[in-house]
C-alpha positions as a LaTeX table, in Angstrom:
\begin{tabular}{lrrr}
\hline
Residue & $x$ (\AA) & $y$ (\AA) & $z$ (\AA) \\
\hline
Unk1 & 24.87 & 31.51 & $-0.35$ \\
Unk2 & 23.82 & 31.97 & $-3.98$ \\
Unk3 & 26.84 & 30.01 & $-5.24$ \\
Unk4 & 26.01 & 27.13 & $-2.90$ \\
Unk5 & 22.40 & 27.12 & $-4.08$ \\
Unk6 & 23.52 & 27.19 & $-7.73$ \\
Unk7 & 25.82 & 24.19 & $-7.20$ \\
Unk8 & 22.79 & 22.22 & $-6.00$ \\
Unk9 & 20.04 & 23.59 & $-8.25$ \\
Unk10 & 21.79 & 23.98 & $-11.62$ \\
Unk11 & 22.57 & 20.27 & $-12.20$ \\
Unk12 & 18.92 & 19.45 & $-11.44$ \\
Unk13 & 17.78 & 22.19 & $-13.81$ \\
Unk14 & 20.17 & 20.97 & $-16.50$ \\
Unk15 & 18.95 & 17.39 & $-16.25$ \\
Unk16 & 15.33 & 18.54 & $-16.42$ \\
Unk17 & 16.04 & 20.75 & $-19.45$ \\
Unk18 & 17.73 & 17.83 & $-21.23$ \\
Unk19 & 14.71 & 15.62 & $-20.58$ \\
Unk20 & 12.33 & 18.29 & $-21.87$ \\
Unk21 & 14.59 & 18.92 & $-24.89$ \\
Unk22 & 14.47 & 15.25 & $-25.80$ \\
Unk23 & 10.72 & 15.17 & $-25.34$ \\
Unk24 & 10.01 & 18.15 & $-27.59$ \\
Unk25 & 12.94 & 17.66 & $-29.95$ \\
Unk26 & 14.50 & 21.05 & $-29.21$ \\
Unk27 & 18.19 & 21.58 & $-29.96$ \\
Unk28 & 17.93 & 25.05 & $-28.38$ \\
Unk29 & 16.69 & 23.62 & $-25.08$ \\
Unk30 & 19.45 & 21.00 & $-25.19$ \\
Unk31 & 22.05 & 23.75 & $-25.68$ \\
Unk32 & 20.49 & 25.68 & $-22.80$ \\
Unk33 & 20.88 & 22.61 & $-20.58$ \\
Unk34 & 24.61 & 22.69 & $-21.37$ \\
Unk35 & 24.70 & 26.32 & $-20.24$ \\
Unk36 & 23.11 & 25.28 & $-16.94$ \\
Unk37 & 25.94 & 22.74 & $-16.53$ \\
Unk38 & 28.42 & 25.52 & $-17.29$ \\
Unk39 & 26.81 & 27.68 & $-14.60$ \\
Unk40 & 27.10 & 24.85 & $-12.07$ \\
Unk41 & 30.83 & 24.46 & $-12.83$ \\
Unk42 & 31.48 & 28.16 & $-12.42$ \\
Unk43 & 29.45 & 28.28 & $-9.20$ \\
Unk44 & 31.48 & 25.39 & $-7.78$ \\
Unk45 & 34.72 & 27.22 & $-8.58$ \\
Unk46 & 33.43 & 30.41 & $-6.92$ \\
Unk47 & 32.24 & 28.49 & $-3.89$ \\
Unk48 & 35.60 & 26.73 & $-3.57$ \\
Unk49 & 37.47 & 30.03 & $-3.61$ \\
Unk50 & 35.14 & 31.61 & $-1.09$ \\
Unk51 & 35.27 & 28.62 & 1.24 \\
Unk52 & 39.07 & 28.48 & 1.17 \\
Unk53 & 39.15 & 32.17 & 2.00 \\
Unk54 & 36.57 & 31.89 & 4.79 \\
Unk55 & 37.84 & 28.68 & 6.39 \\
Unk56 & 41.59 & 29.07 & 6.08 \\
Unk57 & 42.01 & 32.79 & 5.56 \\
Unk58 & 43.58 & 32.23 & 2.17 \\
Unk59 & 42.83 & 35.70 & 0.79 \\
Unk60 & 44.28 & 34.72 & $-2.56$ \\
Unk61 & 41.96 & 31.73 & $-3.11$ \\
Unk62 & 39.04 & 33.79 & $-4.40$ \\
Unk63 & 41.12 & 35.68 & $-7.00$ \\
Unk64 & 42.74 & 32.40 & $-8.06$ \\
Unk65 & 39.27 & 30.90 & $-8.50$ \\
Unk66 & 38.46 & 33.84 & $-10.76$ \\
Unk67 & 41.58 & 33.16 & $-12.81$ \\
Unk68 & 40.65 & 29.47 & $-13.09$ \\
Unk69 & 37.39 & 30.59 & $-14.72$ \\
Unk70 & 39.08 & 32.70 & $-17.40$ \\
Unk71 & 40.01 & 29.91 & $-19.83$ \\
Unk72 & 36.63 & 28.21 & $-19.34$ \\
Unk73 & 34.71 & 31.42 & $-20.04$ \\
Unk74 & 37.09 & 32.33 & $-22.87$ \\
Unk75 & 36.54 & 28.98 & $-24.59$ \\
Unk76 & 32.77 & 29.33 & $-24.30$ \\
Unk77 & 32.94 & 32.85 & $-25.69$ \\
Unk78 & 35.13 & 31.87 & $-28.63$ \\
Unk79 & 32.90 & 28.88 & $-29.38$ \\
Unk80 & 29.89 & 31.19 & $-29.33$ \\
Unk81 & 31.50 & 33.70 & $-31.68$ \\
Unk82 & 32.44 & 30.89 & $-34.06$ \\
Unk83 & 28.89 & 29.56 & $-33.92$ \\
Unk84 & 30.00 & 26.21 & $-32.57$ \\
Unk85 & 27.09 & 24.20 & $-31.17$ \\
Unk86 & 27.46 & 23.43 & $-27.49$ \\
Unk87 & 26.43 & 19.85 & $-28.08$ \\
Unk88 & 28.84 & 19.24 & $-30.97$ \\
Unk89 & 26.55 & 16.94 & $-32.94$ \\
Unk90 & 26.44 & 14.55 & $-29.98$ \\
Unk91 & 22.90 & 13.49 & $-30.61$ \\
Unk92 & 21.07 & 16.75 & $-30.15$ \\
Unk93 & 17.49 & 16.36 & $-31.24$ \\
\hline
\end{tabular}
């Protein structure tokens, strides 16, 4: 239920944060909007795994969904450690 709500709410939140970031000229708020996008992607992966398990009885779908997340989360973590901006000079205010 929470994953389904996040898939709907997080893109709206991200878009709103980007609009506010542009309005106040905040690079931090813009970066936070990217994190909301990231949360939506992860929630969609979780929801997909759970639905495949629930609808088709594919017990392995949820663990596979978790494994799909590993490189995504790993890249975000490495970028964070390296201090790489999430917007990559793409016009952040």
